[in-house]
JSON list of C-alpha atoms in Angstrom, two decimals:
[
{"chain": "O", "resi": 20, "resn": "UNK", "atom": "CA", "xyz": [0.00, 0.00, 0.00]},
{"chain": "O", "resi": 21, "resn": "UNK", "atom": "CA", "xyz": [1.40, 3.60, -1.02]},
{"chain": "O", "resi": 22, "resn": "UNK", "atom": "CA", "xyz": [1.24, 5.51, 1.75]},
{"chain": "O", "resi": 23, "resn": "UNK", "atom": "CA", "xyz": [3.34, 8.26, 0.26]},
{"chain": "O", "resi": 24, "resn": "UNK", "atom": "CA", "xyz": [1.41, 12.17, 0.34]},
{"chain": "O", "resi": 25, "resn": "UNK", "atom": "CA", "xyz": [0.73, 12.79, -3.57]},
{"chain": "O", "resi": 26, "resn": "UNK", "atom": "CA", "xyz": [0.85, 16.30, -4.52]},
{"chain": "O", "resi": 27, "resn": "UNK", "atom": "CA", "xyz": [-1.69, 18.08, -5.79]},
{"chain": "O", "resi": 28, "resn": "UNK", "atom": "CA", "xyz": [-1.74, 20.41, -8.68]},
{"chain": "O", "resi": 29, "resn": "UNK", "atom": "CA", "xyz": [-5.33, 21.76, -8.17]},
{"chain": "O", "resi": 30, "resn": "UNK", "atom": "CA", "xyz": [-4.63, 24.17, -5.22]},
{"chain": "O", "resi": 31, "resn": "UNK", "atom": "CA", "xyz": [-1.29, 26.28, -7.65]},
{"chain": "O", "resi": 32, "resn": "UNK", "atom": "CA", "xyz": [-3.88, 25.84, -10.21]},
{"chain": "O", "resi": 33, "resn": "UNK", "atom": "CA", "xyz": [-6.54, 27.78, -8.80]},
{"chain": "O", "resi": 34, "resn": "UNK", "atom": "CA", "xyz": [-4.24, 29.90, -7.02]},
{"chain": "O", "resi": 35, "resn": "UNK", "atom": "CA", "xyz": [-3.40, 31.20, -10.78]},
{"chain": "O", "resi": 36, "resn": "UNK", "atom": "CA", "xyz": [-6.54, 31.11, -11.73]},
{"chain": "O", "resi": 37, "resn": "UNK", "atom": "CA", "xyz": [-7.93, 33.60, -9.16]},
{"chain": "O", "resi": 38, "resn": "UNK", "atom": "CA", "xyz": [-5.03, 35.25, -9.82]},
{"chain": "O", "resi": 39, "resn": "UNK", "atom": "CA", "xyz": [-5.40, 35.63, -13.83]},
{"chain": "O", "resi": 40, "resn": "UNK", "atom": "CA", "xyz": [-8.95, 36.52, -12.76]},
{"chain": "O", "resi": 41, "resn": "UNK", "atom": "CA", "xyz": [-7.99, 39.43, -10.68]},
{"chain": "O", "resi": 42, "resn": "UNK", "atom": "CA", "xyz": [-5.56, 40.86, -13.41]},
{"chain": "O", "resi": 43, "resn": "UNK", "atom": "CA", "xyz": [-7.98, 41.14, -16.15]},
{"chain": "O", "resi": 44, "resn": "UNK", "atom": "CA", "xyz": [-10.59, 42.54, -13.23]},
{"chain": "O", "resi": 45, "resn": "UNK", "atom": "CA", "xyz": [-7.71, 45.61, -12.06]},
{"chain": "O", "resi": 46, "resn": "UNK", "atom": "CA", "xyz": [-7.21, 45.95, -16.24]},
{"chain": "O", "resi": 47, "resn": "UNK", "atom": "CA", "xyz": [-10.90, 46.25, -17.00]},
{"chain": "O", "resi": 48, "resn": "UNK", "atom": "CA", "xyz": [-11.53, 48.31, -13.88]},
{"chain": "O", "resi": 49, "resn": "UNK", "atom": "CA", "xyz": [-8.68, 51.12, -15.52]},
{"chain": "O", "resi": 50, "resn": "UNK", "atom": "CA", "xyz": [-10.08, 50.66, -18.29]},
{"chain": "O", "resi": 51, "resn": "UNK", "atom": "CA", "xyz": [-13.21, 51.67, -17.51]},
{"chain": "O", "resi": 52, "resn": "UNK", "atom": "CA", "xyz": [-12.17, 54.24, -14.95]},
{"chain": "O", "resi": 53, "resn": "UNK", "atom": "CA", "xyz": [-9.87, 56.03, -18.09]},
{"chain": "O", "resi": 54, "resn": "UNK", "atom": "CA", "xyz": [-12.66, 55.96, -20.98]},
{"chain": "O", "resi": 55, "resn": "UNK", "atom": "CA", "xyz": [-15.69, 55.18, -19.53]},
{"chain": "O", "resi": 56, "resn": "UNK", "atom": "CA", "xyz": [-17.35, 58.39, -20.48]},
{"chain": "O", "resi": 57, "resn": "UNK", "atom": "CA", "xyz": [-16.51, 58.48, -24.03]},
{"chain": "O", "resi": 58, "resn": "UNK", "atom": "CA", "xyz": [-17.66, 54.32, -24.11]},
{"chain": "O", "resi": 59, "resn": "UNK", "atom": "CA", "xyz": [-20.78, 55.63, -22.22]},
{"chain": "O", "resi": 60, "resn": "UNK", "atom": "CA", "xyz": [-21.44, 58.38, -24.65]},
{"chain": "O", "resi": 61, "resn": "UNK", "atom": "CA", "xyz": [-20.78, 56.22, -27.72]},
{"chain": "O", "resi": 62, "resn": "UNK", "atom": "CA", "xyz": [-22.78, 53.58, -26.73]},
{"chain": "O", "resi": 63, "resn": "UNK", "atom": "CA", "xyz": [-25.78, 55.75, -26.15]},
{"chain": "O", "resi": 64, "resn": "UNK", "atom": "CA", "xyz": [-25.29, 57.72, -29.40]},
{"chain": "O", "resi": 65, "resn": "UNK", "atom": "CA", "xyz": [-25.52, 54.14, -31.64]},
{"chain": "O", "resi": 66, "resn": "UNK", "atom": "CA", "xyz": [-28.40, 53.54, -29.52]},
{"chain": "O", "resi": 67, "resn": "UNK", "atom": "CA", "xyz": [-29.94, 56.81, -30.27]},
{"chain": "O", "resi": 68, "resn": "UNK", "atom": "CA", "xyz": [-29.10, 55.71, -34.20]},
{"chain": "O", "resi": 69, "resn": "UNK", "atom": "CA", "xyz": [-31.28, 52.81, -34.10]},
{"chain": "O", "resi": 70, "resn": "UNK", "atom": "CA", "xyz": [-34.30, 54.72, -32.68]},
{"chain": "O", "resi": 71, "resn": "UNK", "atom": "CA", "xyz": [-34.48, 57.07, -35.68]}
]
């Protein structure tokens, strides 16, 4: 019988994960934060467009 501890790649895995995760959230976030008027106001002026 094997007795040995096996190690486990699904705890660095996730670990990343989250961590990939929380980049592209802080990236979006500036984003956001930087042009979010002008995305605001060109969103809202195609939508305008299609109501004429």
């Amino acid at each position: 019988m094997d007795t040995r501890p096996r190690r486990s790649i699904r705890l660095p895995l996730l670990a990343a994960l989250a961590m990939a995760l929380a980049i592209v959230s802080v990236l979006a976030f500036r984003g956001w934060m930087a042009n979010g008027a002008d995305m605001f106001l060109a969103l809202a002026q195609s939508g305008l467009a299609w109501c004429l």
